[in-house]
PDB file of C-alpha atoms in Angstrom:
ATOM      1  CA  MET V1471     -17.637 -24.782  15.762  1.00 61.00           C
ATOM      2  CA  THR V1472     -15.245 -22.007  14.882  1.00 74.00           C
ATOM      3  CA  VAL V1473     -11.677 -22.803  13.952  1.00 76.00           C
ATOM      4  CA  LYS V1474      -9.121 -20.011  14.735  1.00 90.00           C
ATOM      5  CA  ARG V1475      -5.551 -20.078  13.513  1.00 95.00           C
ATOM      6  CA  THR V1476      -2.756 -17.792  12.338  1.00 97.00           C
ATOM      7  CA  GLU V1477      -1.350 -17.899   8.845  1.00 97.00           C
ATOM      8  CA  SER V1478       1.878 -16.251   7.650  1.00 98.00           C
ATOM      9  CA  VAL V1479       1.620 -13.967   4.634  1.00 98.00           C
ATOM     10  CA  ARG V1480       4.805 -13.323   2.714  1.00 96.00           C
ATOM     11  CA  THR V1481       5.853 -10.056   1.203  1.00 96.00           C
ATOM     12  CA  PRO V1482       9.130  -8.838  -0.367  1.00 94.00           C
ATOM     13  CA  ASP V1483       9.888  -7.185   3.038  1.00 93.00           C
ATOM     14  CA  GLY V1484       9.083 -10.131   5.318  1.00 96.00           C
ATOM     15  CA  GLU V1485       6.118 -11.985   6.718  1.00 97.00           C
ATOM     16  CA  PHE V1486       3.115 -10.870   8.775  1.00 98.00           C
ATOM     17  CA  ASP V1487       0.338 -12.619  10.704  1.00 98.00           C
ATOM     18  CA  LEU V1488      -3.117 -13.182   9.220  1.00 98.00           C
ATOM     19  CA  THR V1489      -5.595 -14.407  11.880  1.00 98.00           C
ATOM     20  CA  VAL V1490      -8.261 -16.589  10.335  1.00 98.00           C
ATOM     21  CA  TRP V1491     -11.592 -17.694  11.805  1.00 97.00           C
ATOM     22  CA  ALA V1492     -13.511 -20.311   9.806  1.00 96.00           C
ATOM     23  CA  PRO V1493     -16.934 -21.873  10.286  1.00 95.00           C
ATOM     24  CA  ASP V1494     -17.598 -25.585   9.707  1.00 92.00           C
ATOM     25  CA  GLY V1495     -17.759 -26.208   5.965  1.00 91.00           C
ATOM     26  CA  GLY V1496     -16.180 -22.826   5.065  1.00 94.00           C
ATOM     27  CA  GLY V1497     -17.827 -20.276   2.902  1.00 97.00           C
ATOM     28  CA  PRO V1498     -17.281 -16.841   1.303  1.00 98.00           C
ATOM     29  CA  ALA V1499     -14.779 -14.702   3.157  1.00 98.00           C
ATOM     30  CA  VAL V1500     -14.413 -11.238   4.633  1.00 98.00           C
ATOM     31  CA  LEU V1501     -10.953  -9.610   5.101  1.00 98.00           C
ATOM     32  CA  VAL V1502     -11.402  -7.395   8.145  1.00 98.00           C
ATOM     33  CA  ILE V1503      -9.032  -4.386   8.298  1.00 98.00           C
ATOM     34  CA  GLN V1504      -8.321  -3.409  11.862  1.00 97.00           C
ATOM     35  CA  GLU V1505      -8.910  -0.094  13.732  1.00 95.00           C
ATOM     36  CA  ILE V1506      -5.874   1.584  15.103  1.00 95.00           C
ATOM     37  CA  PHE V1507      -6.105  -0.549  18.305  1.00 95.00           C
ATOM     38  CA  GLY V1508      -4.925  -3.625  16.404  1.00 96.00           C
ATOM     39  CA  VAL V1509      -6.296  -7.113  15.876  1.00 97.00           C
ATOM     40  CA  GLY V1510      -7.751  -7.168  19.374  1.00 95.00           C
ATOM     41  CA  GLU V1511     -10.956  -7.903  21.240  1.00 95.00           C
ATOM     42  CA  TYR V1512     -13.168  -5.820  18.995  1.00 96.00           C
ATOM     43  CA  ILE V1513     -11.926  -7.229  15.723  1.00 97.00           C
ATOM     44  CA  GLU V1514     -12.236 -10.725  17.206  1.00 96.00           C
ATOM     45  CA  ALA V1515     -15.884  -9.903  18.168  1.00 97.00           C
ATOM     46  CA  VAL V1516     -16.544  -8.733  14.536  1.00 98.00           C
ATOM     47  CA  ALA V1517     -14.967 -11.932  13.205  1.00 98.00           C
ATOM     48  CA  GLY V1518     -17.156 -13.993  15.450  1.00 97.00           C
ATOM     49  CA  ASP V1519     -20.210 -12.152  14.103  1.00 97.00           C
ATOM     50  CA  LEU V1520     -19.106 -12.977  10.543  1.00 98.00           C
ATOM     51  CA  VAL V1521     -18.477 -16.608  11.336  1.00 97.00           C
ATOM     52  CA  GLU V1522     -21.985 -16.934  12.710  1.00 97.00           C
ATOM     53  CA  LEU V1523     -23.313 -15.609   9.392  1.00 97.00           C
ATOM     54  CA  GLY V1524     -21.371 -18.333   7.598  1.00 97.00           C
ATOM     55  CA  TYR V1525     -18.279 -16.385   6.461  1.00 98.00           C
ATOM     56  CA  VAL V1526     -14.651 -17.119   6.832  1.00 98.00           C
ATOM     57  CA  ALA V1527     -13.119 -14.009   8.507  1.00 98.00           C
ATOM     58  CA  ALA V1528      -9.510 -13.039   8.509  1.00 98.00           C
ATOM     59  CA  ALA V1529      -7.642  -9.987   9.838  1.00 98.00           C
ATOM     60  CA  PRO V1530      -4.102  -8.922   8.894  1.00 98.00           C
ATOM     61  CA  ASP V1531      -1.667  -7.377  11.333  1.00 98.00           C
ATOM     62  CA  MET V1532      -1.474  -3.952   9.603  1.00 98.00           C
ATOM     63  CA  PHE V1533       1.038  -2.541  12.005  1.00 98.00           C
ATOM     64  CA  TRP V1534       3.558  -5.455  11.559  1.00 98.00           C
ATOM     65  CA  ARG V1535       6.201  -3.112  10.096  1.00 96.00           C
ATOM     66  CA  LEU V1536       5.888  -0.872  13.141  1.00 96.00           C
ATOM     67  CA  ARG V1537       4.814  -2.947  16.123  1.00 95.00           C
ATOM     68  CA  PRO V1538       4.115  -6.576  15.239  1.00 96.00           C
ATOM     69  CA  GLY V1539       1.090  -8.066  17.138  1.00 95.00           C
ATOM     70  CA  TRP V1540      -0.117  -4.645  18.388  1.00 94.00           C
ATOM     71  CA  ARG V1541      -3.188  -4.901  20.682  1.00 94.00           C
ATOM     72  CA  ALA V1542      -3.979  -1.734  22.639  1.00 93.00           C
ATOM     73  CA  GLY V1543      -6.543  -1.094  25.172  1.00 89.00           C
ATOM     74  CA  HIS V1544      -9.516   1.205  24.415  1.00 85.00           C
ATOM     75  CA  ASP V1545      -8.458   3.790  26.925  1.00 86.00           C
ATOM     76  CA  ASP V1546      -6.701   7.103  26.772  1.00 86.00           C
ATOM     77  CA  GLU V1547      -3.245   5.549  26.832  1.00 90.00           C
ATOM     78  CA  GLY V1548      -4.104   2.964  24.116  1.00 90.00           C
ATOM     79  CA  LEU V1549      -5.652   5.669  22.045  1.00 88.00           C
ATOM     80  CA  ALA V1550      -2.572   7.909  22.257  1.00 92.00           C
ATOM     81  CA  GLU V1551      -0.170   5.094  21.445  1.00 94.00           C
ATOM     82  CA  SER V1552      -2.298   3.794  18.675  1.00 93.00           C
ATOM     83  CA  MET V1553      -2.689   7.271  17.100  1.00 92.00           C
ATOM     84  CA  ASP V1554       1.110   7.528  17.136  1.00 93.00           C
ATOM     85  CA  LEU V1555       1.444   4.236  15.190  1.00 93.00           C
ATOM     86  CA  ALA V1556      -1.253   5.290  12.765  1.00 93.00           C
ATOM     87  CA  GLY V1557       0.698   8.478  12.166  1.00 94.00           C
ATOM     88  CA  GLN V1558       3.721   6.449  11.180  1.00 96.00           C
ATOM     89  CA  PHE V1559       1.756   4.089   8.862  1.00 96.00           C
ATOM     90  CA  ASP V1560       2.762   4.090   5.172  1.00 97.00           C
ATOM     91  CA  MET V1561      -0.382   3.742   3.031  1.00 97.00           C
ATOM     92  CA  THR V1562       1.488   2.528  -0.079  1.00 97.00           C
ATOM     93  CA  THR V1563       3.037  -0.485   1.729  1.00 97.00           C
ATOM     94  CA  GLY V1564      -0.079  -0.966   3.764  1.00 97.00           C
ATOM     95  CA  VAL V1565      -2.146  -1.385   0.555  1.00 98.00           C
ATOM     96  CA  ALA V1566       0.410  -3.811  -0.770  1.00 97.00           C
ATOM     97  CA  ASP V1567      -0.064  -5.790   2.520  1.00 98.00           C
ATOM     98  CA  VAL V1568      -3.827  -5.814   2.105  1.00 98.00           C
ATOM     99  CA  ALA V1569      -3.415  -7.153  -1.432  1.00 98.00           C
ATOM    100  CA  ALA V1570      -1.108  -9.895  -0.194  1.00 98.00           C
ATOM    101  CA  ALA V1571      -3.480 -10.818   2.543  1.00 98.00           C
ATOM    102  CA  TYR V1572      -6.432 -10.685   0.116  1.00 98.00           C
ATOM    103  CA  GLN V1573      -4.611 -13.080  -2.268  1.00 98.00           C
ATOM    104  CA  HIS V1574      -3.645 -15.415   0.550  1.00 98.00           C
ATOM    105  CA  LEU V1575      -7.141 -15.520   1.958  1.00 98.00           C
ATOM    106  CA  SER V1576      -8.636 -16.139  -1.472  1.00 98.00           C
ATOM    107  CA  GLN V1577      -6.593 -19.275  -1.785  1.00 97.00           C
ATOM    108  CA  LEU V1578      -7.441 -20.895   1.502  1.00 97.00           C
ATOM    109  CA  PRO V1579      -9.321 -24.201   1.226  1.00 96.00           C
ATOM    110  CA  GLU V1580     -12.159 -23.035   3.440  1.00 95.00           C
ATOM    111  CA  VAL V1581     -12.975 -20.124   1.113  1.00 97.00           C
ATOM    112  CA  THR V1582     -15.597 -21.311  -1.256  1.00 94.00           C
ATOM    113  CA  GLY V1583     -16.890 -17.990  -2.618  1.00 93.00           C
ATOM    114  CA  GLY V1584     -16.048 -14.352  -3.065  1.00 97.00           C
ATOM    115  CA  VAL V1585     -13.901 -12.276  -0.676  1.00 98.00           C
ATOM    116  CA  ALA V1586     -15.020  -8.879   0.649  1.00 98.00           C
ATOM    117  CA  LEU V1587     -13.182  -6.119   2.403  1.00 98.00           C
ATOM    118  CA  LEU V1588     -14.492  -4.628   5.648  1.00 98.00           C
ATOM    119  CA  GLY V1589     -12.610  -1.886   7.457  1.00 98.00           C
ATOM    120  CA  PHE V1590     -13.335   0.178  10.643  1.00 98.00           C
ATOM    121  CA  CYS V1591     -11.915   3.703  11.375  1.00 96.00           C
ATOM    122  CA  PHE V1592      -8.254   3.560  10.236  1.00 97.00           C
ATOM    123  CA  GLY V1593      -9.183   0.275   8.529  1.00 98.00           C
ATOM    124  CA  GLY V1594     -12.100   1.951   6.809  1.00 98.00           C
ATOM    125  CA  THR V1595      -9.718   4.270   5.056  1.00 98.00           C
ATOM    126  CA  VAL V1596      -7.298   1.426   4.226  1.00 98.00           C
ATOM    127  CA  ALA V1597     -10.114  -0.726   2.832  1.00 98.00           C
ATOM    128  CA  PHE V1598     -11.339   2.184   0.639  1.00 98.00           C
ATOM    129  CA  VAL V1599      -7.863   2.925  -0.736  1.00 98.00           C
ATOM    130  CA  SER V1600      -7.085  -0.707  -1.204  1.00 98.00           C
ATOM    131  CA  ALA V1601     -10.251  -1.318  -3.276  1.00 98.00           C
ATOM    132  CA  ALA V1602      -8.812   0.939  -5.961  1.00 97.00           C
ATOM    133  CA  SER V1603      -5.981  -1.534  -6.697  1.00 95.00           C
ATOM    134  CA  ILE V1604      -7.721  -4.899  -6.070  1.00 95.00           C
ATOM    135  CA  GLU V1605     -11.310  -5.922  -7.004  1.00 95.00           C
ATOM    136  CA  PRO V1606     -13.017  -7.613  -4.088  1.00 98.00           C
ATOM    137  CA  ALA V1607     -16.530  -9.017  -4.318  1.00 98.00           C
ATOM    138  CA  ALA V1608     -17.621  -6.111  -2.059  1.00 98.00           C
ATOM    139  CA  VAL V1609     -16.109  -3.305   0.031  1.00 98.00           C
ATOM    140  CA  LEU V1610     -17.432  -1.910   3.292  1.00 98.00           C
ATOM    141  CA  SER V1611     -15.902   1.093   4.998  1.00 98.00           C
ATOM    142  CA  PHE V1612     -17.009   2.179   8.369  1.00 98.00           C
ATOM    143  CA  TYR V1613     -16.153   5.842   9.257  1.00 98.00           C
ATOM    144  CA  GLY V1614     -12.808   6.034   7.474  1.00 97.00           C
ATOM    145  CA  SER V1615     -11.504   9.460   8.368  1.00 96.00           C
ATOM    146  CA  GLY V1616      -9.294   9.473   5.315  1.00 97.00           C
ATOM    147  CA  VAL V1617     -12.077   8.678   2.797  1.00 98.00           C
ATOM    148  CA  PRO V1618     -13.144  12.375   2.200  1.00 98.00           C
ATOM    149  CA  SER V1619      -9.639  13.228   1.080  1.00 97.00           C
ATOM    150  CA  GLN V1620      -9.406  10.248  -1.235  1.00 97.00           C
ATOM    151  CA  LEU V1621     -12.557  10.672  -3.217  1.00 98.00           C
ATOM    152  CA  ASP V1622     -10.566  10.775  -6.517  1.00 97.00           C
ATOM    153  CA  LEU V1623     -10.204   7.014  -6.057  1.00 98.00           C
ATOM    154  CA  LEU V1624     -13.914   6.400  -6.669  1.00 98.00           C
ATOM    155  CA  ASP V1625     -13.315   6.160 -10.348  1.00 97.00           C
ATOM    156  CA  GLU V1626     -10.867   3.303  -9.775  1.00 97.00           C
ATOM    157  CA  ILE V1627     -13.136   1.288  -7.502  1.00 98.00           C
ATOM    158  CA  LYS V1628     -15.096  -1.256  -9.482  1.00 97.00           C
ATOM    159  CA  SER V1629     -16.388  -3.312  -6.577  1.00 98.00           C
ATOM    160  CA  PRO V1630     -19.801  -2.740  -4.935  1.00 98.00           C
ATOM    161  CA  LEU V1631     -19.091  -0.226  -2.192  1.00 98.00           C
ATOM    162  CA  GLN V1632     -20.915   0.588   1.037  1.00 98.00           C
ATOM    163  CA  LEU V1633     -19.812   3.586   3.137  1.00 98.00           C
ATOM    164  CA  HIS V1634     -20.860   4.213   6.732  1.00 98.00           C
ATOM    165  CA  PHE V1635     -20.481   7.471   8.643  1.00 98.00           C
ATOM    166  CA  GLY V1636     -21.870   8.989  11.831  1.00 98.00           C
ATOM    167  CA  GLY V1637     -23.655  12.288  11.608  1.00 96.00           C
ATOM    168  CA  ASN V1638     -22.117  13.461  14.912  1.00 96.00           C
ATOM    169  CA  ASP V1639     -18.515  12.373  14.387  1.00 97.00           C
ATOM    170  CA  PRO V1640     -15.930  14.769  15.745  1.00 94.00           C
ATOM    171  CA  TYR V1641     -13.171  13.168  13.729  1.00 94.00           C
ATOM    172  CA  ILE V1642     -15.177  13.378  10.382  1.00 97.00           C
ATOM    173  CA  PRO V1643     -17.045  16.698  10.398  1.00 95.00           C
ATOM    174  CA  ALA V1644     -20.433  17.057   8.696  1.00 96.00           C
ATOM    175  CA  PRO V1645     -18.993  19.045   5.786  1.00 97.00           C
ATOM    176  CA  LYS V1646     -16.579  16.226   5.018  1.00 97.00           C
ATOM    177  CA  VAL V1647     -19.486  13.686   5.005  1.00 97.00           C
ATOM    178  CA  ALA V1648     -21.315  16.060   2.667  1.00 97.00           C
ATOM    179  CA  ASP V1649     -18.355  16.003   0.332  1.00 98.00           C
ATOM    180  CA  VAL V1650     -18.634  12.212   0.256  1.00 98.00           C
ATOM    181  CA  ALA V1651     -22.362  12.302  -0.386  1.00 98.00           C
ATOM    182  CA  ALA V1652     -21.863  14.738  -3.318  1.00 98.00           C
ATOM    183  CA  ALA V1653     -19.086  12.551  -4.792  1.00 98.00           C
ATOM    184  CA  VAL V1654     -21.086   9.324  -4.698  1.00 98.00           C
ATOM    185  CA  GLU V1655     -24.483  10.688  -5.753  1.00 97.00           C
ATOM    186  CA  GLY V1656     -25.683   8.811  -8.858  1.00 95.00           C
ATOM    187  CA  ARG V1657     -22.867   6.354  -8.841  1.00 96.00           C
ATOM    188  CA  ALA V1658     -24.008   2.834  -9.558  1.00 95.00           C
ATOM    189  CA  GLY V1659     -22.920   0.269  -7.031  1.00 97.00           C
ATOM    190  CA  VAL V1660     -22.194   2.729  -4.235  1.00 98.00           C
ATOM    191  CA  GLU V1661     -24.224   3.054  -1.020  1.00 98.00           C
ATOM    192  CA  LEU V1662     -23.731   5.763   1.583  1.00 98.00           C
ATOM    193  CA  HIS V1663     -25.382   5.357   4.972  1.00 98.00           C
ATOM    194  CA  ILE V1664     -25.184   8.090   7.607  1.00 98.00           C
ATOM    195  CA  GLN V1665     -26.455   7.418  11.208  1.00 98.00           C
ATOM    196  CA  PRO V1666     -27.507  10.913  12.277  1.00 97.00           C
ATOM    197  CA  ASP V1667     -26.951  10.109  15.986  1.00 96.00           C
ATOM    198  CA  GLY V1668     -23.725   8.244  15.465  1.00 97.00           C
ATOM    199  CA  GLY V1669     -20.360   9.457  16.722  1.00 97.00           C
ATOM    200  CA  HIS V1670     -17.041   7.995  15.714  1.00 95.00           C
ATOM    201  CA  ALA V1671     -16.575   4.231  16.146  1.00 96.00           C
ATOM    202  CA  PHE V1672     -20.163   3.843  17.136  1.00 97.00           C
ATOM    203  CA  HIS V1673     -20.007   0.099  16.277  1.00 98.00           C
ATOM    204  CA  ASN V1674     -17.242  -0.676  18.659  1.00 96.00           C
ATOM    205  CA  ARG V1675     -18.966  -2.569  21.393  1.00 95.00           C
ATOM    206  CA  VAL V1676     -15.881  -3.128  23.489  1.00 93.00           C
ATOM    207  CA  ALA V1677     -15.175   0.593  23.756  1.00 92.00           C
ATOM    208  CA  PRO V1678     -17.763   2.253  26.112  1.00 91.00           C
ATOM    209  CA  GLN V1679     -16.527   5.722  25.249  1.00 90.00           C
ATOM    210  CA  PHE V1680     -17.422   5.090  21.546  1.00 94.00           C
ATOM    211  CA  TYR V1681     -20.182   2.436  21.395  1.00 96.00           C
ATOM    212  CA  GLN V1682     -23.707   3.463  20.575  1.00 98.00           C
ATOM    213  CA  PRO V1683     -26.022   0.499  20.340  1.00 97.00           C
ATOM    214  CA  GLU V1684     -28.801   1.889  18.228  1.00 98.00           C
ATOM    215  CA  PRO V1685     -26.750   3.326  15.337  1.00 98.00           C
ATOM    216  CA  ALA V1686     -24.441   0.209  15.602  1.00 98.00           C
ATOM    217  CA  GLU V1687     -27.454  -2.127  15.123  1.00 98.00           C
ATOM    218  CA  ARG V1688     -28.814  -0.141  12.161  1.00 98.00           C
ATOM    219  CA  ALA V1689     -25.518   0.078  10.469  1.00 98.00           C
ATOM    220  CA  TRP V1690     -24.629  -3.586  11.018  1.00 98.00           C
ATOM    221  CA  ALA V1691     -27.971  -4.711   9.614  1.00 98.00           C
ATOM    222  CA  LEU V1692     -27.193  -2.784   6.452  1.00 98.00           C
ATOM    223  CA  ALA V1693     -23.764  -4.288   6.266  1.00 98.00           C
ATOM    224  CA  VAL V1694     -25.149  -7.888   6.708  1.00 98.00           C
ATOM    225  CA  ASP V1695     -27.663  -7.297   3.916  1.00 98.00           C
ATOM    226  CA  PHE V1696     -24.894  -5.882   1.655  1.00 98.00           C
ATOM    227  CA  LEU V1697     -22.678  -8.897   2.273  1.00 98.00           C
ATOM    228  CA  ARG V1698     -25.502 -11.253   1.574  1.00 98.00           C
ATOM    229  CA  ARG V1699     -26.294  -9.606  -1.720  1.00 97.00           C
ATOM    230  CA  HIS V1700     -22.766  -9.601  -2.955  1.00 98.00           C
ATOM    231  CA  LEU V1701     -21.226 -12.740  -1.353  1.00 96.00           C
TER     232      LEU V1701
END
């Protein structure tokens, strides 16, 4: 049985929601950083997958300073509105919010092991940047479009890191992925996985315009194995 509830996380600027899903008996935890569409149907689906694996999952409302409770449809209108919000997002305060959510999640009674970060798209970038200032048990970033421009942070990330990209992603061109590959080559504790047939957001099974079952299945199997090894 999965228990779902909403916690309030305090910051110097106010409070924001942290949605928590917990399996019976608790376990290690994964802080899931949303895509631009908010803590919606897709993030809930990922949380359900994590709970089935025995993890406590939690997702902070990253747009609370702009549009609290934002949940957009995976259509052209939802994409345009969400892109506008993402354009207004302040990374510095966002990283501080991730740190606050991470600390809050770590202290929940259901959490009996380490805490990992897992981010998708916009959240993949936020998770990567946040990992430079906190030290989770593991960090997974799925097609974070801002990662190639933040590679100088690799020296600050001490956690095991797994990066996922699509080889056919119009938002993250192949030369940018090649920059990532060059930067992580030979680094201990860093994994880079590229799905050659994957476009952007290929794991998002609630968005028909993005979802690609085969690369999604391959990448998720790698992520599950990574979490098992480090949590």
